[in-house]
Coordinates of N, CA and C in Angstrom, one line a residue:
M23 N 0.8 -1.2 0.0 CA 0.0 0.0 0.0 C 0.9 1.3 0.0
R24 N 0.5 2.2 -0.8 CA 1.2 3.5 -0.9 C 0.9 4.3 0.3
D25 N 1.9 4.9 1.0 CA 1.6 5.7 2.2 C 2.2 7.1 1.9
K26 N 2.1 8.0 2.9 CA 2.5 9.4 2.7 C 3.9 9.5 2.3
K27 N 4.8 8.6 2.9 CA 6.2 8.7 2.6 C 6.5 8.5 1.1
Y28 N 5.7 7.5 0.5 CA 5.9 7.3 -0.9 C 5.5 8.6 -1.7
F29 N 4.4 9.2 -1.3 CA 4.0 10.4 -2.1 C 4.9 11.6 -1.9
L30 N 5.4 11.7 -0.7 CA 6.4 12.7 -0.4 C 7.6 12.6 -1.3
S31 N 8.1 11.4 -1.5 CA 9.2 11.2 -2.4 C 8.8 11.4 -3.8
Y32 N 7.7 11.0 -4.2 CA 7.2 11.1 -5.6 C 7.1 12.6 -5.9
Y33 N 6.3 13.3 -5.1 CA 6.0 14.7 -5.4 C 7.3 15.6 -5.3
G34 N 8.2 15.2 -4.4 CA 9.5 15.9 -4.2 C 10.2 15.9 -5.5
K35 N 10.3 14.7 -6.2 CA 11.0 14.6 -7.4 C 10.3 15.3 -8.5
V36 N 9.0 15.2 -8.6 CA 8.2 15.9 -9.7 C 8.4 17.4 -9.6
F37 N 8.2 17.9 -8.4 CA 8.3 19.4 -8.2 C 9.7 19.9 -8.4
N38 N 10.7 19.1 -8.0 CA 12.1 19.6 -8.2 C 12.4 19.6 -9.7
D39 N 12.0 18.6 -10.4 CA 12.2 18.6 -11.9 C 11.5 19.7 -12.6
L40 N 10.2 19.9 -12.2 CA 9.5 21.0 -12.8 C 10.1 22.4 -12.5
A41 N 10.5 22.6 -11.2 CA 11.0 23.9 -10.8 C 12.3 24.2 -11.6
L42 N 13.2 23.2 -11.7 CA 14.4 23.4 -12.4 C 14.2 23.6 -13.9
S43 N 13.3 22.9 -14.5 CA 13.1 23.0 -16.0 C 12.2 24.2 -16.4
D44 N 11.1 24.4 -15.6 CA 10.1 25.4 -16.1 C 9.8 26.5 -15.1
G45 N 10.3 26.4 -13.9 CA 10.1 27.4 -12.9 C 9.0 27.2 -12.0
M46 N 8.8 28.1 -11.0 CA 7.8 27.9 -10.0 C 6.4 28.0 -10.5
D47 N 6.1 28.7 -11.6 CA 4.8 28.8 -12.2 C 4.3 27.4 -12.6
A48 N 5.2 26.6 -13.2 CA 4.9 25.3 -13.6 C 4.5 24.4 -12.4
V49 N 5.3 24.5 -11.3 CA 5.0 23.8 -10.1 C 3.7 24.1 -9.6
T50 N 3.4 25.4 -9.5 CA 2.1 25.9 -9.0 C 0.9 25.3 -9.9
S51 N 1.1 25.4 -11.2 CA 0.0 24.8 -12.1 C -0.2 23.3 -11.8
Y52 N 0.9 22.6 -11.7 CA 0.8 21.2 -11.5 C 0.1 20.9 -10.1
Y53 N 0.6 21.6 -9.1 CA 0.0 21.5 -7.8 C -1.5 21.7 -7.8
D54 N -1.9 22.8 -8.4 CA -3.4 23.2 -8.5 C -4.1 22.1 -9.2
E55 N -3.6 21.6 -10.3 CA -4.3 20.5 -11.0 C -4.4 19.3 -10.2
Q56 N -3.3 18.8 -9.6 CA -3.4 17.6 -8.8 C -4.3 17.8 -7.6
K57 N -4.2 18.9 -6.9 CA -5.1 19.1 -5.7 C -6.5 19.1 -6.1
R58 N -6.9 19.8 -7.2 CA -8.3 19.8 -7.7 C -8.7 18.4 -8.0
S59 N -7.9 17.7 -8.7 CA -8.3 16.3 -9.1 C -8.5 15.4 -7.9
L60 N -7.7 15.5 -6.9 CA -7.8 14.7 -5.6 C -9.1 15.1 -4.9
E61 N -9.3 16.4 -4.7 CA -10.4 16.9 -4.0 C -11.8 16.7 -4.7
E62 N -11.8 16.8 -6.0 CA -13.1 16.6 -6.7 C -13.4 15.2 -7.1
V63 N -12.3 14.4 -7.4 CA -12.5 13.0 -7.9 C -11.9 12.0 -7.0
G64 N -10.6 12.1 -6.8 CA -9.9 11.0 -6.1 C -10.5 10.6 -4.7
I65 N -10.7 11.6 -3.9 CA -11.2 11.3 -2.5 C -12.7 11.0 -2.5
P66 N -13.6 11.8 -3.2 CA -15.0 11.5 -3.1 C -15.3 10.2 -3.8
L67 N -14.6 9.8 -4.8 CA -15.0 8.6 -5.6 C -14.1 7.3 -5.2
A68 N -13.4 7.4 -4.0 CA -12.6 6.3 -3.6 C -13.5 5.1 -3.4
S69 N -13.1 3.9 -3.8 CA -14.0 2.7 -3.8 C -14.2 2.2 -2.4
N70 N -13.2 2.5 -1.5 CA -13.4 2.0 -0.1 C -12.6 2.9 0.8
E71 N -12.6 2.6 2.1 CA -12.0 3.4 3.1 C -10.5 3.4 2.9
T72 N -9.9 2.3 2.5 CA -8.4 2.2 2.3 C -8.0 3.1 1.2
N73 N -8.7 3.1 0.1 CA -8.4 4.0 -1.0 C -8.6 5.4 -0.7
K74 N -9.6 5.7 0.2 CA -9.8 7.1 0.6 C -8.6 7.5 1.5
Q75 N -8.1 6.7 2.4 CA -7.0 7.0 3.2 C -5.7 7.2 2.4
I76 N -5.6 6.4 1.3 CA -4.4 6.6 0.4 C -4.5 8.0 -0.3
R77 N -5.7 8.3 -0.8 CA -5.8 9.6 -1.4 C -5.7 10.8 -0.5
L78 N -6.1 10.6 0.8 CA -5.9 11.7 1.8 C -4.4 11.8 2.1
A79 N -3.7 10.7 2.2 CA -2.2 10.8 2.3 C -1.5 11.4 1.2
Q80 N -2.0 11.1 0.0 CA -1.5 11.7 -1.3 C -1.7 13.3 -1.2
L81 N -2.9 13.7 -0.9 CA -3.2 15.1 -0.8 C -2.3 15.8 0.3
S82 N -2.2 15.2 1.4 CA -1.4 15.7 2.5 C 0.1 15.9 2.0
A83 N 0.6 14.9 1.3 CA 2.0 14.9 0.8 C 2.1 16.0 -0.2
L84 N 1.2 16.1 -1.1 CA 1.2 17.1 -2.2 C 1.3 18.5 -1.6
E85 N 0.4 18.8 -0.5 CA 0.4 20.1 0.1 C 1.8 20.3 0.8
D86 N 2.3 19.3 1.5 CA 3.5 19.5 2.3 C 4.7 19.8 1.4
V87 N 4.8 19.0 0.3 CA 5.9 19.2 -0.6 C 5.8 20.5 -1.3
Y88 N 4.6 20.9 -1.7 CA 4.4 22.2 -2.4 C 4.9 23.3 -1.5
E89 N 4.4 23.3 -0.3 CA 4.8 24.4 0.7 C 6.3 24.4 0.9
Q90 N 7.0 23.3 1.0 CA 8.4 23.2 1.1 C 9.1 23.8 -0.1
V91 N 8.7 23.3 -1.3 CA 9.3 23.8 -2.5 C 9.1 25.3 -2.7
K92 N 7.9 25.8 -2.4 CA 7.6 27.2 -2.5 C 8.5 28.0 -1.5
R93 N 8.6 27.5 -0.3 CA 9.5 28.2 0.7 C 10.9 28.3 0.2
I94 N 11.4 27.2 -0.3 CA 12.8 27.2 -0.8 C 12.9 28.1 -2.0
W95 N 12.0 28.0 -2.9 CA 12.0 28.9 -4.1 C 12.0 30.4 -3.7
D96 N 11.2 30.7 -2.8 CA 11.0 32.1 -2.4 C 12.3 32.6 -1.6
S97 N 13.0 31.7 -1.0 CA 14.2 32.2 -0.3 C 15.5 32.3 -1.1
Q98 N 15.4 31.9 -2.4 CA 16.5 31.9 -3.2 C 17.0 33.3 -3.5
R99 N 18.3 33.5 -3.5 CA 18.8 34.8 -3.8 C 18.9 35.0 -5.3
G100 N 19.0 36.3 -5.7 CA 19.1 36.6 -7.1 C 17.8 37.2 -7.5
G101 N 17.8 38.0 -8.6 CA 16.6 38.6 -9.1 C 16.2 39.8 -8.4
A102 N 15.3 40.5 -8.8 CA 14.8 41.7 -8.2 C 14.1 41.4 -6.9
R103 N 14.4 42.0 -5.9 CA 13.7 41.9 -4.6 C 13.9 43.2 -3.8
E104 N 13.0 43.5 -3.0 CA 13.0 44.8 -2.2 C 14.3 44.9 -1.4
G105 N 14.9 46.0 -1.5 CA 16.1 46.3 -0.7 C 17.4 45.7 -1.3
A106 N 17.3 45.0 -2.4 CA 18.5 44.4 -3.0 C 19.3 45.5 -3.8
G107 N 20.6 45.2 -4.0 CA 21.4 46.0 -4.8 C 22.3 47.0 -4.0
R108 N 23.2 47.5 -4.6 CA 24.1 48.5 -4.0 C 23.3 49.8 -3.7
K109 N 23.6 50.3 -2.5 CA 22.9 51.5 -2.0 C 23.5 52.7 -2.7
P110 N 22.7 53.7 -3.0 CA 23.3 54.9 -3.7 C 24.2 55.7 -2.8
I111 N 25.1 56.4 -3.5 CA 26.1 57.3 -2.8 C 25.5 58.7 -2.8
G112 N 25.3 59.2 -1.6 CA 24.7 60.5 -1.5 C 23.2 60.5 -1.9
D113 N 22.7 61.7 -2.2 CA 21.3 61.8 -2.5 C 21.0 62.0 -3.9
K114 N 22.0 62.1 -4.8 CA 21.8 62.3 -6.2 C 22.0 61.0 -6.9
P115 N 21.3 60.8 -8.0 CA 21.5 59.6 -8.8 C 22.9 59.7 -9.5
M116 N 23.5 58.5 -9.5 CA 24.9 58.4 -10.1 C 24.8 57.7 -11.4
V117 N 25.8 58.0 -12.3 CA 26.0 57.3 -13.6 C 27.4 56.8 -13.5
S118 N 27.5 55.5 -13.8 CA 28.8 54.8 -13.8 C 29.4 54.8 -15.2
R119 N 30.7 55.1 -15.3 CA 31.5 55.0 -16.5 C 32.8 54.3 -16.2
R120 N 33.2 53.4 -17.0 CA 34.5 52.8 -16.8 C 35.6 53.6 -17.5
I121 N 36.7 53.8 -16.8 CA 37.8 54.5 -17.4 C 39.1 53.7 -17.1
A122 N 40.1 53.9 -18.0 CA 41.4 53.3 -17.8 C 42.3 54.4 -17.5
L123 N 43.1 54.3 -16.4 CA 44.0 55.3 -16.0 C 45.4 54.7 -15.9
S124 N 46.3 55.3 -16.7 CA 47.7 54.9 -16.7 C 48.6 55.9 -16.0
L125 N 49.3 55.3 -15.0 CA 50.2 56.1 -14.2 C 51.5 55.4 -14.0
P126 N 52.6 56.1 -13.7 CA 53.8 55.4 -13.4 C 53.7 54.5 -12.2
E127 N 54.4 53.4 -12.1 CA 54.4 52.4 -11.0 C 54.6 53.1 -9.7
E128 N 55.5 54.1 -9.6 CA 55.8 54.7 -8.3 C 54.6 55.5 -7.8
I129 N 53.8 56.1 -8.7 CA 52.6 56.9 -8.4 C 51.6 55.9 -7.8
W130 N 51.4 54.8 -8.5 CA 50.4 53.8 -8.1 C 50.8 53.3 -6.7
D131 N 52.1 53.1 -6.4 CA 52.5 52.6 -5.1 C 52.2 53.6 -4.0
K132 N 52.5 54.9 -4.3 CA 52.2 56.0 -3.3 C 50.7 56.1 -3.1
L133 N 49.9 56.0 -4.2 CA 48.4 56.1 -4.1 C 47.9 54.9 -3.3
D134 N 48.4 53.7 -3.5 CA 48.0 52.5 -2.8 C 48.2 52.7 -1.3
T135 N 49.4 53.2 -0.9 CA 49.8 53.5 0.5 C 48.8 54.5 1.1
H136 N 48.6 55.6 0.3 CA 47.7 56.6 0.8 C 46.3 56.1 1.1
L137 N 45.8 55.3 0.1 CA 44.4 54.7 0.2 C 44.3 53.8 1.4
S138 N 45.3 52.9 1.6 CA 45.2 52.0 2.7 C 45.3 52.7 4.0
R139 N 46.1 53.8 4.1 CA 46.1 54.5 5.4 C 44.8 55.3 5.7
S140 N 44.2 55.8 4.6 CA 43.0 56.6 4.8 C 41.8 55.8 4.8
G141 N 41.9 54.5 4.4 CA 40.7 53.6 4.4 C 39.7 54.0 3.3
M142 N 40.2 54.8 2.3 CA 39.3 55.2 1.2 C 39.5 54.3 0.0
S143 N 38.4 54.1 -0.7 CA 38.6 53.3 -1.9 C 39.1 54.1 -3.1
L144 N 39.6 53.5 -4.1 CA 40.1 54.2 -5.2 C 39.0 55.0 -5.9
A145 N 37.8 54.4 -6.0 CA 36.7 55.1 -6.6 C 36.3 56.3 -5.8
A146 N 36.2 56.2 -4.5 CA 35.8 57.3 -3.7 C 36.9 58.4 -3.8
Y147 N 38.1 58.1 -3.8 CA 39.2 59.0 -3.9 C 39.1 59.8 -5.3
V148 N 39.0 59.1 -6.4 CA 38.9 59.7 -7.7 C 37.6 60.6 -7.8
R149 N 36.5 60.1 -7.2 CA 35.3 60.8 -7.2 C 35.5 62.1 -6.5
T150 N 36.1 62.1 -5.3 CA 36.4 63.3 -4.6 C 37.2 64.3 -5.4
L151 N 38.3 63.8 -6.0 CA 39.2 64.7 -6.8 C 38.4 65.3 -7.9
V152 N 37.6 64.5 -8.6 CA 36.8 65.1 -9.8 C 35.8 66.1 -9.3
E153 N 35.1 65.7 -8.3 CA 34.0 66.7 -7.8 C 34.6 68.0 -7.3
D154 N 35.8 67.9 -6.6 CA 36.4 69.1 -6.1 C 36.9 70.0 -7.3
D155 N 37.5 69.3 -8.3 CA 38.0 70.0 -9.5 C 36.9 70.6 -10.3
V156 N 35.8 69.9 -10.5 CA 34.7 70.5 -11.2 C 34.1 71.7 -10.5
E157 N 34.0 71.6 -9.2 CA 33.5 72.7 -8.4 C 34.4 73.9 -8.6
A158 N 35.7 73.7 -8.5 CA 36.6 74.8 -8.7 C 36.5 75.4 -10.1
V159 N 36.4 74.6 -11.1 CA 36.3 75.1 -12.5 C 35.0 75.9 -12.7
V160 N 33.9 75.4 -12.1 CA 32.6 76.1 -12.2 C 32.7 77.4 -11.5
A161 N 33.4 77.5 -10.4 CA 33.5 78.7 -9.6 C 34.3 79.7 -10.4
L162 N 35.4 79.3 -11.1 CA 36.2 80.2 -11.9 C 35.4 80.7 -13.1
D163 N 34.6 79.8 -13.7 CA 33.8 80.2 -14.9 C 32.8 81.2 -14.5
D164 N 32.3 81.2 -13.2 CA 31.2 82.1 -12.8 C 31.8 83.5 -12.5
E165 N 33.1 83.6 -12.3 CA 33.7 85.0 -12.0 C 33.7 85.9 -13.2

């Protein structure tokens, strides 16, 4: 006789395969279809009490495995989620551009020493230099 343990194993494999190949929407569709079939046909039309108990165990396993797969799926990292991503610097929107900067080795060594002592990142240091310089240029242009 098939018991809940059997159905847990069966639905675990089916849901896992569906989730990996087609995503959580496919798992939810399969779950809804199976649950509706058991509630509308499988349990009410069971030929005897033993078959009814088997279908109830199947339904219970179906619900347990679905909740477990859904919980795991929802806890996965990646993709858009509230609060995710790097936080903005300051209150103005920033635009990133990649640049290549060539300097003599001794300048890079001095810069690395300065940055490690100050605890500042290279990006923050360059950003400060550029912002200060642009402010100075704008001030001179306004005179």
